[in-house]
């Protein structure tokens, strides 16, 4: 029998019950070949002694690691913390562990992390990819494991891949109609470079609305880090007063905060000189000065849906829909107002 510091093995369970190791193995696996009474005895004794199955042995027997990968773009953005939380909690309920990585918007790092996930034989992958990310399709082809794309461009989905995203089109519509309704006619959207853009549909919709509603649609293209975004926004705000944007739409509250900082750097006031609409409604967004008008979305839902899609697929329960859209709503606060006269 194992000592208190050594893990309990199936041999220990067999010896304590006076039965064979094969009987214990069948009972723990829920397979035929042992009586219901013996199975119950084995499970009870396993619980009493604190038996835990050897993960490596289980993986070799089932060809499943019971680990799911989650690869995000930026751990500095609090949006992803809630996504991770929802994903992890859903996985834990189903008996899965989670391996998390952050690409930091660096394609080479994304590739390295995908290789690490493959080497660790994760059973499935949820990823917020950088741009179109051919890496994802190569990983899926090489592993034949299920993949869920998070807040990715719709054209990046392909055979064998699923997706979860917030309603990008509605998010843009809500922000634009709110700002145009206040009288704004020069609107800027903060966007990533084309090769790294996670959601180009947002800009496409924004540009379409500009043409149909008669406002000037301005793209502020920047790496989606707070420092880079602040510098790019400040450059835009330093233009002539009759040409610079009077309102900004950001794809996250994390980047919306950079608009506040850039406005202050340029001696402009929010919302008197420039209005701001974010996306996510982070817990801190209502505490900004002034409180941020933003698009609300349940970030935990994104993680929960992603994990559920992967687990259902692995358990041979094909989901009703392989593409999930999470609803959004506009939460008006004090960072938006009529444009300066």
mmCIF file of C-alpha atoms in Angstrom:
data_model
loop_
_atom_site.group_PDB
_atom_site.id
_atom_site.type_symbol
_atom_site.label_atom_id
_atom_site.label_comp_id
_atom_site.label_asym_id
_atom_site.label_seq_id
_atom_site.Cartn_x
_atom_site.Cartn_y
_atom_site.Cartn_z
ATOM 1 C CA UNK A 1 0.000 0.000 0.000
ATOM 2 C CA UNK A 2 1.234 3.485 -0.854
ATOM 3 C CA UNK A 3 2.321 5.815 1.941
ATOM 4 C CA UNK A 4 0.540 9.094 2.574
ATOM 5 C CA UNK A 5 2.902 11.005 0.298
ATOM 6 C CA UNK A 6 2.727 8.641 -2.664
ATOM 7 C CA UNK A 7 -0.158 8.709 -5.162
ATOM 8 C CA UNK A 8 -2.726 5.952 -4.779
ATOM 9 C CA UNK A 9 -2.545 3.498 -7.684
ATOM 10 C CA UNK A 10 -4.967 0.967 -9.125
ATOM 11 C CA UNK A 11 -2.751 -1.744 -7.595
ATOM 12 C CA UNK A 12 -3.368 -0.181 -4.166
ATOM 13 C CA UNK A 13 -7.127 -0.196 -4.741
ATOM 14 C CA UNK A 14 -7.006 -3.819 -5.889
ATOM 15 C CA UNK A 15 -4.996 -4.920 -2.855
ATOM 16 C CA UNK A 16 -7.306 -3.090 -0.423
ATOM 17 C CA UNK A 17 -10.351 -4.819 -1.902
ATOM 18 C CA UNK A 18 -8.752 -8.205 -2.574
ATOM 19 C CA UNK A 19 -9.556 -8.137 -6.275
ATOM 20 C CA UNK A 20 -7.515 -8.051 -9.485
ATOM 21 C CA UNK A 21 -6.049 -4.892 -11.006
ATOM 22 C CA UNK A 22 -7.965 -5.609 -14.231
ATOM 23 C CA UNK A 23 -11.250 -5.633 -12.284
ATOM 24 C CA UNK A 24 -10.391 -2.266 -10.739
ATOM 25 C CA UNK A 25 -9.467 -0.875 -14.152
ATOM 26 C CA UNK A 26 -12.763 -2.014 -15.688
ATOM 27 C CA UNK A 27 -14.745 -0.595 -12.778
ATOM 28 C CA UNK A 28 -13.052 2.812 -12.933
ATOM 29 C CA UNK A 29 -13.505 2.993 -16.706
ATOM 30 C CA UNK A 30 -17.205 2.090 -16.428
ATOM 31 C CA UNK A 31 -16.728 -0.853 -18.771
ATOM 32 C CA UNK A 32 -18.473 -4.217 -18.797
ATOM 33 C CA UNK A 33 -16.872 -7.199 -17.092
ATOM 34 C CA UNK A 34 -17.517 -6.407 -13.421
ATOM 35 C CA UNK A 35 -20.700 -6.444 -11.365
ATOM 36 C CA UNK A 36 -22.529 -3.283 -10.378
ATOM 37 C CA UNK A 37 -21.786 -4.109 -6.728
ATOM 38 C CA UNK A 38 -18.027 -4.385 -7.329
ATOM 39 C CA UNK A 39 -17.999 -1.210 -9.418
ATOM 40 C CA UNK A 40 -19.634 0.654 -6.549
ATOM 41 C CA UNK A 41 -17.118 -0.795 -4.071
ATOM 42 C CA UNK A 42 -14.198 0.280 -6.248
ATOM 43 C CA UNK A 43 -15.530 3.807 -6.726
ATOM 44 C CA UNK A 44 -16.230 4.172 -3.014
ATOM 45 C CA UNK A 45 -12.757 2.955 -2.036
ATOM 46 C CA UNK A 46 -11.160 5.217 -4.682
ATOM 47 C CA UNK A 47 -12.924 8.216 -3.154
ATOM 48 C CA UNK A 48 -11.929 7.183 0.377
ATOM 49 C CA UNK A 49 -8.260 6.813 -0.500
ATOM 50 C CA UNK A 50 -8.115 9.890 -2.750
ATOM 51 C CA UNK A 51 -7.285 7.988 -5.922
ATOM 52 C CA UNK A 52 -6.682 10.151 -8.986
ATOM 53 C CA UNK A 53 -6.177 8.640 -12.436
ATOM 54 C CA UNK A 54 -2.776 9.110 -14.046
ATOM 55 C CA UNK A 55 -3.340 11.723 -16.749
ATOM 56 C CA UNK A 56 -0.621 10.324 -19.007
ATOM 57 C CA UNK A 57 -1.988 6.806 -18.797
ATOM 58 C CA UNK A 58 -5.515 7.990 -19.485
ATOM 59 C CA UNK A 59 -4.307 10.001 -22.482
ATOM 60 C CA UNK A 60 -2.497 6.987 -23.932
ATOM 61 C CA UNK A 61 -5.543 4.772 -23.456
ATOM 62 C CA UNK A 62 -8.183 7.198 -24.736
ATOM 63 C CA UNK A 63 -6.014 9.239 -27.126
ATOM 64 C CA UNK A 64 -7.403 12.294 -25.346
ATOM 65 C CA UNK A 65 -5.341 14.648 -23.178
ATOM 66 C CA UNK A 66 -8.394 16.272 -21.554
ATOM 67 C CA UNK A 67 -6.663 19.621 -22.148
ATOM 68 C CA UNK A 68 -8.031 22.425 -24.339
ATOM 69 C CA UNK A 69 -5.931 25.275 -25.699
ATOM 70 C CA UNK A 70 -6.935 28.944 -25.529
ATOM 71 C CA UNK A 71 -4.823 31.408 -27.515
ATOM 72 C CA UNK A 72 -5.689 35.091 -27.194
ATOM 73 C CA UNK A 73 -4.224 38.268 -28.668
ATOM 74 C CA UNK A 74 -3.486 40.481 -25.677
ATOM 75 C CA UNK A 75 -3.479 39.690 -21.962
ATOM 76 C CA UNK A 76 -3.187 43.414 -21.221
ATOM 77 C CA UNK A 77 -6.742 43.882 -22.497
ATOM 78 C CA UNK A 78 -9.121 43.023 -19.608
ATOM 79 C CA UNK A 79 -11.680 41.844 -22.188
ATOM 80 C CA UNK A 80 -9.763 38.593 -22.543
ATOM 81 C CA UNK A 81 -9.608 37.947 -18.794
ATOM 82 C CA UNK A 82 -13.377 37.437 -18.712
ATOM 83 C CA UNK A 83 -13.212 35.290 -21.852
ATOM 84 C CA UNK A 84 -10.588 33.110 -20.147
ATOM 85 C CA UNK A 85 -12.701 32.907 -16.992
ATOM 86 C CA UNK A 86 -15.798 31.729 -18.868
ATOM 87 C CA UNK A 87 -13.769 29.256 -20.925
ATOM 88 C CA UNK A 88 -11.927 27.827 -17.923
ATOM 89 C CA UNK A 89 -15.023 27.422 -15.757
ATOM 90 C CA UNK A 90 -16.906 25.607 -18.522
ATOM 91 C CA UNK A 91 -13.934 23.315 -19.131
ATOM 92 C CA UNK A 92 -13.544 22.553 -15.413
ATOM 93 C CA UNK A 93 -17.169 21.431 -15.168
ATOM 94 C CA UNK A 94 -16.538 18.979 -18.011
ATOM 95 C CA UNK A 95 -13.266 17.669 -16.555
ATOM 96 C CA UNK A 96 -10.899 19.515 -18.899
ATOM 97 C CA UNK A 97 -7.781 21.493 -18.046
ATOM 98 C CA UNK A 98 -6.878 24.635 -19.988
ATOM 99 C CA UNK A 99 -3.597 25.747 -21.543
ATOM 100 C CA UNK A 100 -3.554 29.523 -22.179
ATOM 101 C CA UNK A 101 -1.224 31.580 -24.354
ATOM 102 C CA UNK A 102 -1.078 35.187 -25.597
ATOM 103 C CA UNK A 103 0.243 36.043 -29.060
ATOM 104 C CA UNK A 104 0.634 39.758 -28.221
ATOM 105 C CA UNK A 105 -0.310 40.487 -31.855
ATOM 106 C CA UNK A 106 3.002 38.915 -32.965
ATOM 107 C CA UNK A 107 2.537 36.402 -35.839
ATOM 108 C CA UNK A 108 5.761 34.531 -35.030
ATOM 109 C CA UNK A 109 4.710 34.108 -31.418
ATOM 110 C CA UNK A 110 1.271 32.927 -32.522
ATOM 111 C CA UNK A 111 2.945 30.247 -34.648
ATOM 112 C CA UNK A 112 5.222 29.196 -31.762
ATOM 113 C CA UNK A 113 2.293 28.855 -29.380
ATOM 114 C CA UNK A 114 0.283 26.828 -31.880
ATOM 115 C CA UNK A 115 3.237 24.458 -32.191
ATOM 116 C CA UNK A 116 3.397 24.225 -28.394
ATOM 117 C CA UNK A 117 -0.304 23.352 -28.246
ATOM 118 C CA UNK A 118 0.236 20.705 -30.905
ATOM 119 C CA UNK A 119 3.198 19.221 -29.033
ATOM 120 C CA UNK A 120 1.121 19.093 -25.855
ATOM 121 C CA UNK A 121 -1.599 17.276 -27.834
ATOM 122 C CA UNK A 122 -4.466 19.527 -26.736
ATOM 123 C CA UNK A 123 -7.815 18.016 -27.710
ATOM 124 C CA UNK A 124 -9.111 21.251 -29.232
ATOM 125 C CA UNK A 125 -8.265 24.913 -29.645
ATOM 126 C CA UNK A 126 -10.032 28.247 -29.176
ATOM 127 C CA UNK A 127 -8.110 31.157 -30.681
ATOM 128 C CA UNK A 128 -8.484 34.882 -31.181
ATOM 129 C CA UNK A 129 -6.301 34.965 -34.313
ATOM 130 C CA UNK A 130 -4.177 37.757 -35.707
ATOM 131 C CA UNK A 131 -5.786 38.838 -38.973
ATOM 132 C CA UNK A 132 -6.604 36.028 -41.399
ATOM 133 C CA UNK A 133 -4.033 33.796 -39.629
ATOM 134 C CA UNK A 134 -3.202 30.963 -42.033
ATOM 135 C CA UNK A 135 -1.466 29.415 -39.023
ATOM 136 C CA UNK A 136 -4.835 28.301 -37.662
ATOM 137 C CA UNK A 137 -5.842 26.377 -40.776
ATOM 138 C CA UNK A 138 -2.408 24.739 -40.947
ATOM 139 C CA UNK A 139 -2.760 23.662 -37.295
ATOM 140 C CA UNK A 140 -6.230 22.241 -37.890
ATOM 141 C CA UNK A 141 -5.044 20.325 -40.969
ATOM 142 C CA UNK A 142 -2.047 18.899 -39.111
ATOM 143 C CA UNK A 143 -3.921 17.870 -35.954
ATOM 144 C CA UNK A 144 -7.470 17.216 -37.181
ATOM 145 C CA UNK A 145 -8.610 18.675 -33.842
ATOM 146 C CA UNK A 146 -11.611 21.043 -33.528
ATOM 147 C CA UNK A 147 -10.965 24.795 -33.642
ATOM 148 C CA UNK A 148 -13.101 27.727 -32.504
ATOM 149 C CA UNK A 149 -12.229 31.240 -33.709
ATOM 150 C CA UNK A 150 -12.944 34.088 -31.277
ATOM 151 C CA UNK A 151 -13.971 37.519 -32.609
ATOM 152 C CA UNK A 152 -12.305 36.746 -35.919
ATOM 153 C CA UNK A 153 -13.047 37.928 -39.438
ATOM 154 C CA UNK A 154 -15.841 35.843 -40.947
ATOM 155 C CA UNK A 155 -13.739 34.955 -44.008
ATOM 156 C CA UNK A 156 -11.173 33.194 -41.786
ATOM 157 C CA UNK A 157 -13.621 30.414 -40.934
ATOM 158 C CA UNK A 158 -13.317 27.275 -43.017
ATOM 159 C CA UNK A 159 -14.051 23.544 -43.005
ATOM 160 C CA UNK A 160 -13.714 22.157 -39.497
ATOM 161 C CA UNK A 161 -13.539 25.526 -37.782
ATOM 162 C CA UNK A 162 -16.254 27.085 -35.628
ATOM 163 C CA UNK A 163 -16.618 30.640 -34.367
ATOM 164 C CA UNK A 164 -17.876 32.811 -31.527
ATOM 165 C CA UNK A 165 -18.018 36.559 -31.917
ATOM 166 C CA UNK A 166 -19.857 39.579 -30.628
ATOM 167 C CA UNK A 167 -22.297 41.174 -33.066
ATOM 168 C CA UNK A 168 -19.820 43.468 -34.872
ATOM 169 C CA UNK A 169 -22.350 44.899 -37.334
ATOM 170 C CA UNK A 170 -24.856 45.863 -34.655
ATOM 171 C CA UNK A 171 -22.067 47.291 -32.493
ATOM 172 C CA UNK A 172 -21.021 49.663 -35.288
ATOM 173 C CA UNK A 173 -24.622 50.570 -36.105
ATOM 174 C CA UNK A 174 -25.407 51.447 -32.491
ATOM 175 C CA UNK A 175 -22.285 53.583 -32.054
ATOM 176 C CA UNK A 176 -22.683 55.403 -35.361
ATOM 177 C CA UNK A 177 -26.384 56.167 -35.008
ATOM 178 C CA UNK A 178 -25.803 57.461 -31.490
ATOM 179 C CA UNK A 179 -23.011 59.810 -32.579
ATOM 180 C CA UNK A 180 -24.707 60.990 -35.776
ATOM 181 C CA UNK A 181 -27.853 61.577 -33.757
ATOM 182 C CA UNK A 182 -25.842 63.937 -31.556
ATOM 183 C CA UNK A 183 -24.749 65.862 -34.667
ATOM 184 C CA UNK A 184 -21.287 64.447 -35.369
ATOM 185 C CA UNK A 185 -20.209 64.440 -39.009
ATOM 186 C CA UNK A 186 -16.477 63.586 -38.745
ATOM 187 C CA UNK A 187 -16.199 60.174 -37.091
ATOM 188 C CA UNK A 188 -13.013 58.165 -36.620
ATOM 189 C CA UNK A 189 -12.652 54.445 -36.003
ATOM 190 C CA UNK A 190 -9.482 53.050 -34.439
ATOM 191 C CA UNK A 191 -8.465 50.020 -36.518
ATOM 192 C CA UNK A 192 -5.551 47.594 -36.628
ATOM 193 C CA UNK A 193 -3.291 47.326 -39.699
ATOM 194 C CA UNK A 194 -5.006 45.235 -42.404
ATOM 195 C CA UNK A 195 -2.726 42.219 -41.891
ATOM 196 C CA UNK A 196 -3.521 42.167 -38.164
ATOM 197 C CA UNK A 197 -7.121 43.310 -38.161
ATOM 198 C CA UNK A 198 -9.236 40.922 -36.076
ATOM 199 C CA UNK A 199 -12.556 42.272 -37.323
ATOM 200 C CA UNK A 200 -12.326 44.096 -40.680
ATOM 201 C CA UNK A 201 -16.132 43.853 -40.985
ATOM 202 C CA UNK A 202 -16.356 46.659 -38.421
ATOM 203 C CA UNK A 203 -14.476 49.069 -40.674
ATOM 204 C CA UNK A 204 -16.338 47.898 -43.775
ATOM 205 C CA UNK A 205 -19.676 48.547 -42.050
ATOM 206 C CA UNK A 206 -18.447 51.905 -40.744
ATOM 207 C CA UNK A 207 -17.366 52.988 -44.222
ATOM 208 C CA UNK A 208 -20.695 51.867 -45.705
ATOM 209 C CA UNK A 209 -22.641 53.856 -43.122
ATOM 210 C CA UNK A 210 -20.484 56.900 -43.819
ATOM 211 C CA UNK A 211 -21.434 56.791 -47.484
ATOM 212 C CA UNK A 212 -25.148 56.248 -46.807
ATOM 213 C CA UNK A 213 -25.530 58.643 -43.859
ATOM 214 C CA UNK A 214 -23.296 61.425 -45.124
ATOM 215 C CA UNK A 215 -20.572 61.573 -42.486
ATOM 216 C CA UNK A 216 -16.809 61.480 -43.039
ATOM 217 C CA UNK A 217 -15.435 58.068 -42.016
ATOM 218 C CA UNK A 218 -11.831 58.382 -40.834
ATOM 219 C CA UNK A 219 -9.583 55.377 -40.173
ATOM 220 C CA UNK A 220 -6.962 55.741 -37.437
ATOM 221 C CA UNK A 221 -4.726 52.765 -38.220
ATOM 222 C CA UNK A 222 -2.505 51.637 -35.375
ATOM 223 C CA UNK A 223 -1.091 48.632 -33.576
ATOM 224 C CA UNK A 224 -3.630 47.795 -30.889
ATOM 225 C CA UNK A 225 -1.444 48.544 -27.885
ATOM 226 C CA UNK A 226 -2.326 51.433 -25.597
ATOM 227 C CA UNK A 227 0.933 53.280 -26.302
ATOM 228 C CA UNK A 228 0.774 52.965 -30.092
ATOM 229 C CA UNK A 229 -2.933 53.814 -30.176
ATOM 230 C CA UNK A 230 -2.477 56.927 -28.031
ATOM 231 C CA UNK A 231 0.251 58.223 -30.338
ATOM 232 C CA UNK A 232 -1.796 57.603 -33.507
ATOM 233 C CA UNK A 233 -4.922 59.206 -32.040
ATOM 234 C CA UNK A 234 -2.959 62.214 -30.812
ATOM 235 C CA UNK A 235 -1.599 62.770 -34.321
ATOM 236 C CA UNK A 236 -5.155 62.773 -35.655
ATOM 237 C CA UNK A 237 -6.315 65.230 -32.986
ATOM 238 C CA UNK A 238 -3.477 67.640 -33.690
ATOM 239 C CA UNK A 239 -4.956 68.518 -37.083
ATOM 240 C CA UNK A 240 -6.947 71.687 -37.827
ATOM 241 C CA UNK A 241 -10.097 71.982 -35.715
ATOM 242 C CA UNK A 242 -12.351 71.948 -38.780
ATOM 243 C CA UNK A 243 -10.781 68.730 -40.098
ATOM 244 C CA UNK A 244 -10.058 66.557 -37.082
ATOM 245 C CA UNK A 245 -12.590 63.964 -35.890
ATOM 246 C CA UNK A 246 -15.156 65.095 -33.340
ATOM 247 C CA UNK A 247 -15.844 61.512 -32.228
ATOM 248 C CA UNK A 248 -13.987 58.201 -31.978
ATOM 249 C CA UNK A 249 -15.224 54.608 -32.023
ATOM 250 C CA UNK A 250 -12.868 52.037 -30.506
ATOM 251 C CA UNK A 251 -13.049 48.250 -30.762
ATOM 252 C CA UNK A 252 -12.424 47.920 -27.017
ATOM 253 C CA UNK A 253 -12.626 49.976 -23.835
ATOM 254 C CA UNK A 254 -8.909 49.283 -23.487
ATOM 255 C CA UNK A 255 -8.260 51.314 -26.656
ATOM 256 C CA UNK A 256 -11.001 53.836 -25.787
ATOM 257 C CA UNK A 257 -8.938 54.754 -22.726
ATOM 258 C CA UNK A 258 -6.103 55.668 -25.101
ATOM 259 C CA UNK A 259 -8.438 58.228 -26.713
ATOM 260 C CA UNK A 260 -8.922 59.881 -23.311
ATOM 261 C CA UNK A 261 -5.157 60.085 -22.851
ATOM 262 C CA UNK A 262 -4.562 61.414 -26.372
ATOM 263 C CA UNK A 263 -7.261 64.065 -25.956
ATOM 264 C CA UNK A 264 -5.696 65.241 -22.682
ATOM 265 C CA UNK A 265 -2.270 65.291 -24.355
ATOM 266 C CA UNK A 266 -3.695 67.604 -27.038
ATOM 267 C CA UNK A 267 -5.446 69.878 -24.538
ATOM 268 C CA UNK A 268 -8.915 68.674 -25.550
ATOM 269 C CA UNK A 269 -11.802 67.808 -23.253
ATOM 270 C CA UNK A 270 -14.073 64.766 -23.324
ATOM 271 C CA UNK A 271 -16.866 65.125 -24.411
ATOM 272 C CA UNK A 272 -16.783 68.915 -25.015
ATOM 273 C CA UNK A 273 -14.179 68.687 -27.793
ATOM 274 C CA UNK A 274 -14.231 64.991 -28.656
ATOM 275 C CA UNK A 275 -16.708 62.181 -27.969
ATOM 276 C CA UNK A 276 -15.761 58.542 -27.400
ATOM 277 C CA UNK A 277 -17.592 55.217 -27.749
ATOM 278 C CA UNK A 278 -15.850 52.043 -26.569
ATOM 279 C CA UNK A 279 -16.678 48.359 -26.762
ATOM 280 C CA UNK A 280 -16.869 45.788 -23.903
ATOM 281 C CA UNK A 281 -18.170 47.794 -20.908
ATOM 282 C CA UNK A 282 -15.344 46.776 -18.606
ATOM 283 C CA UNK A 283 -15.986 47.162 -14.858
ATOM 284 C CA UNK A 284 -13.727 50.244 -14.807
ATOM 285 C CA UNK A 285 -15.378 51.988 -17.755
ATOM 286 C CA UNK A 286 -18.146 53.590 -15.706
ATOM 287 C CA UNK A 287 -15.464 54.991 -13.361
ATOM 288 C CA UNK A 288 -13.535 56.904 -16.034
ATOM 289 C CA UNK A 289 -13.827 60.678 -15.999
ATOM 290 C CA UNK A 290 -16.212 61.192 -17.660
ATOM 291 C CA UNK A 291 -17.829 57.703 -17.604
ATOM 292 C CA UNK A 292 -17.452 55.935 -20.947
ATOM 293 C CA UNK A 293 -20.285 55.392 -23.391
ATOM 294 C CA UNK A 294 -19.684 51.894 -24.701
ATOM 295 C CA UNK A 295 -21.055 48.790 -26.349
ATOM 296 C CA UNK A 296 -21.926 46.158 -23.760
ATOM 297 C CA UNK A 297 -21.246 42.477 -24.418
ATOM 298 C CA UNK A 298 -21.104 39.485 -22.074
ATOM 299 C CA UNK A 299 -17.442 38.541 -22.370
ATOM 300 C CA UNK A 300 -17.788 35.425 -20.226
ATOM 301 C CA UNK A 301 -20.398 34.178 -22.697
ATOM 302 C CA UNK A 302 -17.794 34.246 -25.453
ATOM 303 C CA UNK A 303 -15.517 31.952 -23.466
ATOM 304 C CA UNK A 304 -18.366 29.692 -22.349
ATOM 305 C CA UNK A 305 -19.705 29.276 -25.884
ATOM 306 C CA UNK A 306 -16.224 28.515 -27.234
ATOM 307 C CA UNK A 307 -15.573 25.826 -24.638
ATOM 308 C CA UNK A 308 -19.027 24.307 -25.134
ATOM 309 C CA UNK A 309 -18.545 24.071 -28.912
ATOM 310 C CA UNK A 310 -15.230 22.261 -28.459
ATOM 311 C CA UNK A 311 -16.454 19.890 -25.749
ATOM 312 C CA UNK A 312 -19.675 19.004 -27.560
ATOM 313 C CA UNK A 313 -17.725 18.295 -30.744
ATOM 314 C CA UNK A 314 -15.229 16.109 -28.894
ATOM 315 C CA UNK A 315 -18.084 14.225 -27.220
ATOM 316 C CA UNK A 316 -19.670 13.565 -30.624
ATOM 317 C CA UNK A 317 -22.598 15.888 -29.936
ATOM 318 C CA UNK A 318 -22.438 18.211 -32.956
ATOM 319 C CA UNK A 319 -23.602 21.711 -31.970
ATOM 320 C CA UNK A 320 -26.844 23.054 -33.445
ATOM 321 C CA UNK A 321 -24.849 25.934 -34.909
ATOM 322 C CA UNK A 322 -21.084 26.081 -35.342
ATOM 323 C CA UNK A 323 -21.104 29.898 -35.508
ATOM 324 C CA UNK A 324 -22.331 31.758 -32.420
ATOM 325 C CA UNK A 325 -22.999 35.507 -32.302
ATOM 326 C CA UNK A 326 -23.173 37.152 -28.870
ATOM 327 C CA UNK A 327 -25.639 40.050 -28.577
ATOM 328 C CA UNK A 328 -24.524 43.619 -27.839
ATOM 329 C CA UNK A 329 -26.219 46.786 -26.579
ATOM 330 C CA UNK A 330 -25.374 50.484 -26.286
ATOM 331 C CA UNK A 331 -24.707 51.868 -22.793
ATOM 332 C CA UNK A 332 -24.837 55.655 -22.948
ATOM 333 C CA UNK A 333 -22.822 57.588 -20.363
ATOM 334 C CA UNK A 334 -21.075 60.944 -20.346
ATOM 335 C CA UNK A 335 -18.216 60.520 -22.841
ATOM 336 C CA UNK A 336 -20.494 61.459 -25.746
ATOM 337 C CA UNK A 337 -22.197 64.788 -26.410
ATOM 338 C CA UNK A 338 -22.952 67.193 -29.247
ATOM 339 C CA UNK A 339 -19.860 68.161 -31.258
ATOM 340 C CA UNK A 340 -18.208 71.531 -30.650
ATOM 341 C CA UNK A 341 -19.771 74.304 -32.703
#
